[in-house]
């Protein structure tokens, strides 16, 4: 993996797929601020509030670098593609998506209990000037899929298996993805200030070896009782180093 500079947003990112990047890191002289909504906001309303907040901070919309979404239910592979084609339209209007490359990192998961009626915003991040030397970054959500161009069933680790051994391999794969993305930016788990996990499975039996011993829980772990966005995925993670976090 390599990074690419997005000068219009004052950050660099790890190119991935058209719907999101694998992570964003603020350039020197800038920091990432994370803003969480006190209640979930439907996609259109969320984008409007994101724009309002960023502009009130006297920042361009291109400073938008990451978002965390919540969807009503898991998607089929085709349904996920259609959702993403709709989602990126606003990013294109904001000058973030050029039709091929998308610098914005993302997590999009599905709450198992009391889900929203439609895809909604949970949180977002953007860059702003900073005099602090400490770096900040957001690593996008990743689940237990191998690389390659095959379908999800072909790439999911231990497809449709949920035994402890299968979950161990799924967590191993996901943690490995996070480590690869961190390393691409020149970071490691010791640089993170937060890590989040998304699963409805009991992954506690593998936490010590696959999360604690590898350093992924340096700052603890926030577990969301939610599913990854595509059917048959079981475990997802994201992580970040952000020193400024706000609730609105």
PDB file of C-alpha atoms in Angstrom:
ATOM      1  CA  UNK A   1       0.000   0.000   0.000  1.00  0.00           C
ATOM      2  CA  UNK A   2       1.039   3.582  -0.627  1.00  0.00           C
ATOM      3  CA  UNK A   3      -0.283   6.997   0.365  1.00  0.00           C
ATOM      4  CA  UNK A   4      -1.486   9.799  -1.861  1.00  0.00           C
ATOM      5  CA  UNK A   5      -1.685  13.483  -1.001  1.00  0.00           C
ATOM      6  CA  UNK A   6      -5.021  15.297  -1.098  1.00  0.00           C
ATOM      7  CA  UNK A   7      -3.813  18.880  -0.937  1.00  0.00           C
ATOM      8  CA  UNK A   8      -7.316  20.364  -1.132  1.00  0.00           C
ATOM      9  CA  UNK A   9      -8.080  18.755   2.228  1.00  0.00           C
ATOM     10  CA  UNK A  10      -4.630  19.066   3.855  1.00  0.00           C
ATOM     11  CA  UNK A  11      -4.324  15.334   4.357  1.00  0.00           C
ATOM     12  CA  UNK A  12      -2.935  12.215   2.751  1.00  0.00           C
ATOM     13  CA  UNK A  13      -4.805   8.965   2.300  1.00  0.00           C
ATOM     14  CA  UNK A  14      -4.448   5.309   1.373  1.00  0.00           C
ATOM     15  CA  UNK A  15      -6.248   4.705  -1.946  1.00  0.00           C
ATOM     16  CA  UNK A  16      -8.691   1.802  -1.858  1.00  0.00           C
ATOM     17  CA  UNK A  17     -12.030   1.572  -3.696  1.00  0.00           C
ATOM     18  CA  UNK A  18     -14.357   4.170  -5.196  1.00  0.00           C
ATOM     19  CA  UNK A  19     -16.561   4.396  -2.099  1.00  0.00           C
ATOM     20  CA  UNK A  20     -13.841   5.088   0.485  1.00  0.00           C
ATOM     21  CA  UNK A  21     -10.127   5.164   1.244  1.00  0.00           C
ATOM     22  CA  UNK A  22      -8.387   2.890   3.738  1.00  0.00           C
ATOM     23  CA  UNK A  23      -7.405   5.793   5.970  1.00  0.00           C
ATOM     24  CA  UNK A  24      -6.592   9.502   6.196  1.00  0.00           C
ATOM     25  CA  UNK A  25      -3.769  11.292   8.038  1.00  0.00           C
ATOM     26  CA  UNK A  26      -3.458  15.053   8.543  1.00  0.00           C
ATOM     27  CA  UNK A  27      -0.546  16.841   6.892  1.00  0.00           C
ATOM     28  CA  UNK A  28       2.008  18.782   8.927  1.00  0.00           C
ATOM     29  CA  UNK A  29       0.476  21.930  10.400  1.00  0.00           C
ATOM     30  CA  UNK A  30      -2.999  20.341  10.558  1.00  0.00           C
ATOM     31  CA  UNK A  31      -4.911  18.017  12.859  1.00  0.00           C
ATOM     32  CA  UNK A  32      -8.040  15.903  12.561  1.00  0.00           C
ATOM     33  CA  UNK A  33     -11.086  16.789  14.627  1.00  0.00           C
ATOM     34  CA  UNK A  34     -13.722  14.096  15.175  1.00  0.00           C
ATOM     35  CA  UNK A  35     -17.324  15.169  15.687  1.00  0.00           C
ATOM     36  CA  UNK A  36     -19.981  12.730  16.936  1.00  0.00           C
ATOM     37  CA  UNK A  37     -23.680  13.438  16.680  1.00  0.00           C
ATOM     38  CA  UNK A  38     -25.720  12.975  19.860  1.00  0.00           C
ATOM     39  CA  UNK A  39     -28.383  11.257  17.746  1.00  0.00           C
ATOM     40  CA  UNK A  40     -28.168   9.506  14.414  1.00  0.00           C
ATOM     41  CA  UNK A  41     -28.913  11.787  11.475  1.00  0.00           C
ATOM     42  CA  UNK A  42     -30.298  10.478   8.161  1.00  0.00           C
ATOM     43  CA  UNK A  43     -27.740  10.707   5.369  1.00  0.00           C
ATOM     44  CA  UNK A  44     -29.023  13.905   3.697  1.00  0.00           C
ATOM     45  CA  UNK A  45     -29.530  15.710   7.011  1.00  0.00           C
ATOM     46  CA  UNK A  46     -26.163  14.460   8.205  1.00  0.00           C
ATOM     47  CA  UNK A  47     -24.346  15.789   5.168  1.00  0.00           C
ATOM     48  CA  UNK A  48     -26.076  19.149   5.664  1.00  0.00           C
ATOM     49  CA  UNK A  49     -24.971  19.315   9.298  1.00  0.00           C
ATOM     50  CA  UNK A  50     -21.448  18.236   8.388  1.00  0.00           C
ATOM     51  CA  UNK A  51     -21.219  21.041   5.842  1.00  0.00           C
ATOM     52  CA  UNK A  52     -22.581  23.565   8.334  1.00  0.00           C
ATOM     53  CA  UNK A  53     -20.087  22.535  11.022  1.00  0.00           C
ATOM     54  CA  UNK A  54     -17.068  22.484   8.719  1.00  0.00           C
ATOM     55  CA  UNK A  55     -17.932  25.848   7.201  1.00  0.00           C
ATOM     56  CA  UNK A  56     -18.492  27.371  10.661  1.00  0.00           C
ATOM     57  CA  UNK A  57     -14.924  26.288  11.449  1.00  0.00           C
ATOM     58  CA  UNK A  58     -13.863  28.283   8.347  1.00  0.00           C
ATOM     59  CA  UNK A  59     -12.697  25.174   6.591  1.00  0.00           C
ATOM     60  CA  UNK A  60     -13.412  24.030   3.022  1.00  0.00           C
ATOM     61  CA  UNK A  61     -15.693  21.040   2.489  1.00  0.00           C
ATOM     62  CA  UNK A  62     -12.671  19.259   1.019  1.00  0.00           C
ATOM     63  CA  UNK A  63     -11.287  19.058   4.586  1.00  0.00           C
ATOM     64  CA  UNK A  64     -13.871  16.296   5.235  1.00  0.00           C
ATOM     65  CA  UNK A  65     -11.678  13.205   5.677  1.00  0.00           C
ATOM     66  CA  UNK A  66     -13.657  10.439   7.408  1.00  0.00           C
ATOM     67  CA  UNK A  67     -17.151   9.422   8.451  1.00  0.00           C
ATOM     68  CA  UNK A  68     -18.867   6.754  10.506  1.00  0.00           C
ATOM     69  CA  UNK A  69     -22.271   5.590   9.272  1.00  0.00           C
ATOM     70  CA  UNK A  70     -25.019   3.349  10.601  1.00  0.00           C
ATOM     71  CA  UNK A  71     -27.303   1.414   8.243  1.00  0.00           C
ATOM     72  CA  UNK A  72     -30.645  -0.331   8.870  1.00  0.00           C
ATOM     73  CA  UNK A  73     -29.545  -3.818   7.824  1.00  0.00           C
ATOM     74  CA  UNK A  74     -26.743  -5.668   6.083  1.00  0.00           C
ATOM     75  CA  UNK A  75     -26.488  -5.266   2.326  1.00  0.00           C
ATOM     76  CA  UNK A  76     -26.136  -7.809  -0.420  1.00  0.00           C
ATOM     77  CA  UNK A  77     -23.038  -7.214  -2.540  1.00  0.00           C
ATOM     78  CA  UNK A  78     -25.179  -5.544  -5.229  1.00  0.00           C
ATOM     79  CA  UNK A  79     -27.133  -3.520  -2.660  1.00  0.00           C
ATOM     80  CA  UNK A  80     -23.891  -2.273  -1.118  1.00  0.00           C
ATOM     81  CA  UNK A  81     -22.665  -1.125  -4.533  1.00  0.00           C
ATOM     82  CA  UNK A  82     -25.900   0.778  -5.194  1.00  0.00           C
ATOM     83  CA  UNK A  83     -25.753   2.463  -1.776  1.00  0.00           C
ATOM     84  CA  UNK A  84     -22.175   3.526  -2.392  1.00  0.00           C
ATOM     85  CA  UNK A  85     -23.007   4.970  -5.803  1.00  0.00           C
ATOM     86  CA  UNK A  86     -25.594   7.155  -4.073  1.00  0.00           C
ATOM     87  CA  UNK A  87     -23.282   8.062  -1.182  1.00  0.00           C
ATOM     88  CA  UNK A  88     -20.426   9.340  -3.351  1.00  0.00           C
ATOM     89  CA  UNK A  89     -22.636  11.828  -5.219  1.00  0.00           C
ATOM     90  CA  UNK A  90     -22.334  14.333  -2.361  1.00  0.00           C
ATOM     91  CA  UNK A  91     -18.583  13.766  -2.148  1.00  0.00           C
ATOM     92  CA  UNK A  92     -18.326  14.567  -5.851  1.00  0.00           C
ATOM     93  CA  UNK A  93     -20.324  17.780  -5.335  1.00  0.00           C
ATOM     94  CA  UNK A  94     -17.936  18.769  -2.540  1.00  0.00           C
ATOM     95  CA  UNK A  95     -14.859  18.231  -4.706  1.00  0.00           C
ATOM     96  CA  UNK A  96     -13.726  15.109  -2.873  1.00  0.00           C
ATOM     97  CA  UNK A  97     -14.534  12.337  -5.349  1.00  0.00           C
ATOM     98  CA  UNK A  98     -13.312  12.629  -8.939  1.00  0.00           C
ATOM     99  CA  UNK A  99     -15.221   9.639 -10.252  1.00  0.00           C
ATOM    100  CA  UNK A 100     -12.422   7.181  -9.512  1.00  0.00           C
ATOM    101  CA  UNK A 101     -10.427   8.141  -6.434  1.00  0.00           C
ATOM    102  CA  UNK A 102     -12.002   8.794  -3.041  1.00  0.00           C
ATOM    103  CA  UNK A 103      -9.815  10.157  -0.199  1.00  0.00           C
ATOM    104  CA  UNK A 104     -12.492   9.916   2.526  1.00  0.00           C
ATOM    105  CA  UNK A 105     -12.104   7.064   5.027  1.00  0.00           C
ATOM    106  CA  UNK A 106     -15.290   5.390   6.281  1.00  0.00           C
ATOM    107  CA  UNK A 107     -16.896   2.864   8.587  1.00  0.00           C
ATOM    108  CA  UNK A 108     -20.465   1.783   7.838  1.00  0.00           C
ATOM    109  CA  UNK A 109     -22.017  -0.791  10.163  1.00  0.00           C
ATOM    110  CA  UNK A 110     -25.473  -2.099  10.991  1.00  0.00           C
ATOM    111  CA  UNK A 111     -26.852  -1.908  14.520  1.00  0.00           C
ATOM    112  CA  UNK A 112     -28.353  -5.233  15.562  1.00  0.00           C
ATOM    113  CA  UNK A 113     -30.755  -3.635  18.066  1.00  0.00           C
ATOM    114  CA  UNK A 114     -32.721  -0.418  17.453  1.00  0.00           C
ATOM    115  CA  UNK A 115     -31.245   0.328  14.026  1.00  0.00           C
ATOM    116  CA  UNK A 116     -32.062   3.554  12.151  1.00  0.00           C
ATOM    117  CA  UNK A 117     -34.790   3.500   9.512  1.00  0.00           C
ATOM    118  CA  UNK A 118     -32.333   4.628   6.835  1.00  0.00           C
ATOM    119  CA  UNK A 119     -28.552   5.026   6.445  1.00  0.00           C
ATOM    120  CA  UNK A 120     -27.434   7.658   8.956  1.00  0.00           C
ATOM    121  CA  UNK A 121     -24.438   9.598  10.248  1.00  0.00           C
ATOM    122  CA  UNK A 122     -22.898   8.655  13.600  1.00  0.00           C
ATOM    123  CA  UNK A 123     -19.701  10.745  13.392  1.00  0.00           C
ATOM    124  CA  UNK A 124     -17.383  12.511  10.972  1.00  0.00           C
ATOM    125  CA  UNK A 125     -13.861  13.923  10.907  1.00  0.00           C
ATOM    126  CA  UNK A 126     -12.184  16.838   9.150  1.00  0.00           C
ATOM    127  CA  UNK A 127      -8.836  18.601   9.146  1.00  0.00           C
ATOM    128  CA  UNK A 128      -8.097  21.991  10.662  1.00  0.00           C
ATOM    129  CA  UNK A 129      -4.920  24.046  11.232  1.00  0.00           C
ATOM    130  CA  UNK A 130      -2.955  23.127  14.330  1.00  0.00           C
ATOM    131  CA  UNK A 131       0.199  24.225  16.068  1.00  0.00           C
ATOM    132  CA  UNK A 132       0.659  20.785  17.629  1.00  0.00           C
ATOM    133  CA  UNK A 133       3.364  18.512  16.297  1.00  0.00           C
ATOM    134  CA  UNK A 134       1.518  15.322  17.272  1.00  0.00           C
ATOM    135  CA  UNK A 135       0.135  13.444  14.236  1.00  0.00           C
ATOM    136  CA  UNK A 136      -3.530  12.536  13.815  1.00  0.00           C
ATOM    137  CA  UNK A 137      -5.180   9.956  11.604  1.00  0.00           C
ATOM    138  CA  UNK A 138      -8.294   7.835  11.071  1.00  0.00           C
ATOM    139  CA  UNK A 139      -8.031   4.263   9.809  1.00  0.00           C
ATOM    140  CA  UNK A 140     -11.129   3.140   7.917  1.00  0.00           C
ATOM    141  CA  UNK A 141     -13.232   0.184   8.935  1.00  0.00           C
ATOM    142  CA  UNK A 142     -12.028  -3.191   7.749  1.00  0.00           C
ATOM    143  CA  UNK A 143     -13.438  -6.699   8.120  1.00  0.00           C
ATOM    144  CA  UNK A 144     -12.269 -10.271   7.603  1.00  0.00           C
ATOM    145  CA  UNK A 145     -11.814 -10.209   3.829  1.00  0.00           C
ATOM    146  CA  UNK A 146      -8.755 -11.225   1.878  1.00  0.00           C
ATOM    147  CA  UNK A 147      -7.462  -8.924  -0.845  1.00  0.00           C
ATOM    148  CA  UNK A 148      -8.234  -9.562  -4.484  1.00  0.00           C
ATOM    149  CA  UNK A 149     -11.020  -9.092  -6.989  1.00  0.00           C
ATOM    150  CA  UNK A 150     -13.264 -12.018  -6.112  1.00  0.00           C
ATOM    151  CA  UNK A 151     -16.766 -11.790  -4.655  1.00  0.00           C
ATOM    152  CA  UNK A 152     -17.284 -11.430  -0.918  1.00  0.00           C
ATOM    153  CA  UNK A 153     -18.034 -15.158  -0.422  1.00  0.00           C
ATOM    154  CA  UNK A 154     -14.730 -15.934  -2.150  1.00  0.00           C
ATOM    155  CA  UNK A 155     -12.735 -13.534   0.014  1.00  0.00           C
ATOM    156  CA  UNK A 156     -14.340 -13.827   3.471  1.00  0.00           C
ATOM    157  CA  UNK A 157     -12.112 -15.676   5.948  1.00  0.00           C
ATOM    158  CA  UNK A 158     -13.815 -18.847   7.256  1.00  0.00           C
ATOM    159  CA  UNK A 159     -16.960 -18.039   5.268  1.00  0.00           C
ATOM    160  CA  UNK A 160     -20.163 -18.640   7.272  1.00  0.00           C
ATOM    161  CA  UNK A 161     -18.229 -20.175  10.173  1.00  0.00           C
ATOM    162  CA  UNK A 162     -18.644 -18.788  13.690  1.00  0.00           C
ATOM    163  CA  UNK A 163     -16.747 -21.213  15.916  1.00  0.00           C
ATOM    164  CA  UNK A 164     -14.132 -19.817  18.301  1.00  0.00           C
ATOM    165  CA  UNK A 165     -11.369 -20.959  15.938  1.00  0.00           C
ATOM    166  CA  UNK A 166     -13.103 -19.323  12.983  1.00  0.00           C
ATOM    167  CA  UNK A 167     -13.580 -16.078  14.925  1.00  0.00           C
ATOM    168  CA  UNK A 168      -9.910 -16.190  15.883  1.00  0.00           C
ATOM    169  CA  UNK A 169      -8.911 -16.245  12.224  1.00  0.00           C
ATOM    170  CA  UNK A 170     -11.402 -13.506  11.374  1.00  0.00           C
ATOM    171  CA  UNK A 171     -10.050 -11.259  14.138  1.00  0.00           C
ATOM    172  CA  UNK A 172      -6.461 -12.058  13.124  1.00  0.00           C
ATOM    173  CA  UNK A 173      -7.203 -11.026   9.548  1.00  0.00           C
ATOM    174  CA  UNK A 174      -8.927  -7.804  10.593  1.00  0.00           C
ATOM    175  CA  UNK A 175      -6.231  -6.779  13.083  1.00  0.00           C
ATOM    176  CA  UNK A 176      -3.649  -7.500  10.400  1.00  0.00           C
ATOM    177  CA  UNK A 177      -5.464  -5.122   8.041  1.00  0.00           C
ATOM    178  CA  UNK A 178      -5.398  -2.396  10.666  1.00  0.00           C
ATOM    179  CA  UNK A 179      -1.670  -2.949  11.227  1.00  0.00           C
ATOM    180  CA  UNK A 180      -0.936  -2.797   7.481  1.00  0.00           C
ATOM    181  CA  UNK A 181      -2.808   0.503   7.167  1.00  0.00           C
ATOM    182  CA  UNK A 182      -1.137   1.967  10.240  1.00  0.00           C
ATOM    183  CA  UNK A 183       2.261   0.905   8.928  1.00  0.00           C
ATOM    184  CA  UNK A 184       1.571   2.518   5.559  1.00  0.00           C
ATOM    185  CA  UNK A 185       1.283   5.882   7.330  1.00  0.00           C
ATOM    186  CA  UNK A 186       4.342   5.101   9.469  1.00  0.00           C
ATOM    187  CA  UNK A 187       2.334   4.373  12.630  1.00  0.00           C
ATOM    188  CA  UNK A 188       1.539   1.410  14.876  1.00  0.00           C
ATOM    189  CA  UNK A 189      -0.915   0.541  17.628  1.00  0.00           C
ATOM    190  CA  UNK A 190       1.120   2.562  20.147  1.00  0.00           C
ATOM    191  CA  UNK A 191       0.160   5.721  18.222  1.00  0.00           C
ATOM    192  CA  UNK A 192      -3.605   5.146  18.452  1.00  0.00           C
ATOM    193  CA  UNK A 193      -5.904   6.877  20.920  1.00  0.00           C
ATOM    194  CA  UNK A 194      -9.007   4.772  20.191  1.00  0.00           C
ATOM    195  CA  UNK A 195     -10.042   1.466  18.630  1.00  0.00           C
ATOM    196  CA  UNK A 196     -13.555   0.252  17.834  1.00  0.00           C
ATOM    197  CA  UNK A 197     -14.880  -3.237  17.109  1.00  0.00           C
ATOM    198  CA  UNK A 198     -18.162  -4.170  15.450  1.00  0.00           C
ATOM    199  CA  UNK A 199     -19.627  -7.646  15.868  1.00  0.00           C
ATOM    200  CA  UNK A 200     -22.641  -9.503  17.242  1.00  0.00           C
ATOM    201  CA  UNK A 201     -20.480 -12.573  17.940  1.00  0.00           C
ATOM    202  CA  UNK A 202     -18.773 -13.322  21.244  1.00  0.00           C
ATOM    203  CA  UNK A 203     -15.132 -12.675  20.367  1.00  0.00           C
ATOM    204  CA  UNK A 204     -13.998 -12.425  24.015  1.00  0.00           C
ATOM    205  CA  UNK A 205     -12.219 -15.828  23.972  1.00  0.00           C
ATOM    206  CA  UNK A 206      -9.712 -14.477  21.427  1.00  0.00           C
ATOM    207  CA  UNK A 207      -9.337 -10.917  22.759  1.00  0.00           C
ATOM    208  CA  UNK A 208      -6.256 -11.449  24.912  1.00  0.00           C
ATOM    209  CA  UNK A 209      -4.092 -13.056  22.233  1.00  0.00           C
ATOM    210  CA  UNK A 210      -5.388 -11.300  19.126  1.00  0.00           C
ATOM    211  CA  UNK A 211      -6.096  -7.804  20.479  1.00  0.00           C
ATOM    212  CA  UNK A 212      -4.457  -7.160  23.859  1.00  0.00           C
ATOM    213  CA  UNK A 213      -1.098  -8.844  23.216  1.00  0.00           C
ATOM    214  CA  UNK A 214      -0.808  -7.209  19.791  1.00  0.00           C
ATOM    215  CA  UNK A 215      -1.319  -3.753  21.293  1.00  0.00           C
ATOM    216  CA  UNK A 216      -4.678  -3.050  19.675  1.00  0.00           C
ATOM    217  CA  UNK A 217      -6.249  -2.236  23.060  1.00  0.00           C
ATOM    218  CA  UNK A 218      -3.640   0.314  24.112  1.00  0.00           C
ATOM    219  CA  UNK A 219      -6.474   2.765  24.815  1.00  0.00           C
ATOM    220  CA  UNK A 220      -9.138   0.164  25.484  1.00  0.00           C
ATOM    221  CA  UNK A 221     -11.723  -1.012  22.977  1.00  0.00           C
ATOM    222  CA  UNK A 222     -15.168   0.343  22.186  1.00  0.00           C
ATOM    223  CA  UNK A 223     -17.413  -2.563  21.174  1.00  0.00           C
ATOM    224  CA  UNK A 224     -20.487  -1.729  19.114  1.00  0.00           C
ATOM    225  CA  UNK A 225     -23.127  -4.461  18.937  1.00  0.00           C
ATOM    226  CA  UNK A 226     -23.375  -4.159  15.191  1.00  0.00           C
ATOM    227  CA  UNK A 227     -22.703  -6.128  12.045  1.00  0.00           C
ATOM    228  CA  UNK A 228     -20.300  -5.213   9.245  1.00  0.00           C
ATOM    229  CA  UNK A 229     -22.251  -3.849   6.255  1.00  0.00           C
ATOM    230  CA  UNK A 230     -22.183  -6.864   3.909  1.00  0.00           C
ATOM    231  CA  UNK A 231     -24.011 -10.124   4.582  1.00  0.00           C
ATOM    232  CA  UNK A 232     -21.885 -12.924   6.107  1.00  0.00           C
ATOM    233  CA  UNK A 233     -19.138 -10.648   7.459  1.00  0.00           C
ATOM    234  CA  UNK A 234     -18.755 -11.088  11.230  1.00  0.00           C
ATOM    235  CA  UNK A 235     -16.060  -8.768  12.588  1.00  0.00           C
ATOM    236  CA  UNK A 236     -14.955  -5.245  11.741  1.00  0.00           C
ATOM    237  CA  UNK A 237     -12.574  -2.742  13.321  1.00  0.00           C
ATOM    238  CA  UNK A 238     -11.346   0.806  12.894  1.00  0.00           C
ATOM    239  CA  UNK A 239      -8.927   2.945  14.885  1.00  0.00           C
ATOM    240  CA  UNK A 240      -7.656   6.487  15.134  1.00  0.00           C
ATOM    241  CA  UNK A 241      -5.380   9.036  16.750  1.00  0.00           C
ATOM    242  CA  UNK A 242      -7.418  12.183  17.317  1.00  0.00           C
ATOM    243  CA  UNK A 243      -6.736  14.633  20.144  1.00  0.00           C
ATOM    244  CA  UNK A 244      -9.789  16.820  19.529  1.00  0.00           C
ATOM    245  CA  UNK A 245     -13.208  15.114  19.793  1.00  0.00           C
ATOM    246  CA  UNK A 246     -16.544  16.912  20.053  1.00  0.00           C
ATOM    247  CA  UNK A 247     -20.134  15.823  20.689  1.00  0.00           C
ATOM    248  CA  UNK A 248     -22.906  17.880  19.070  1.00  0.00           C
TER     249      UNK A 248
END
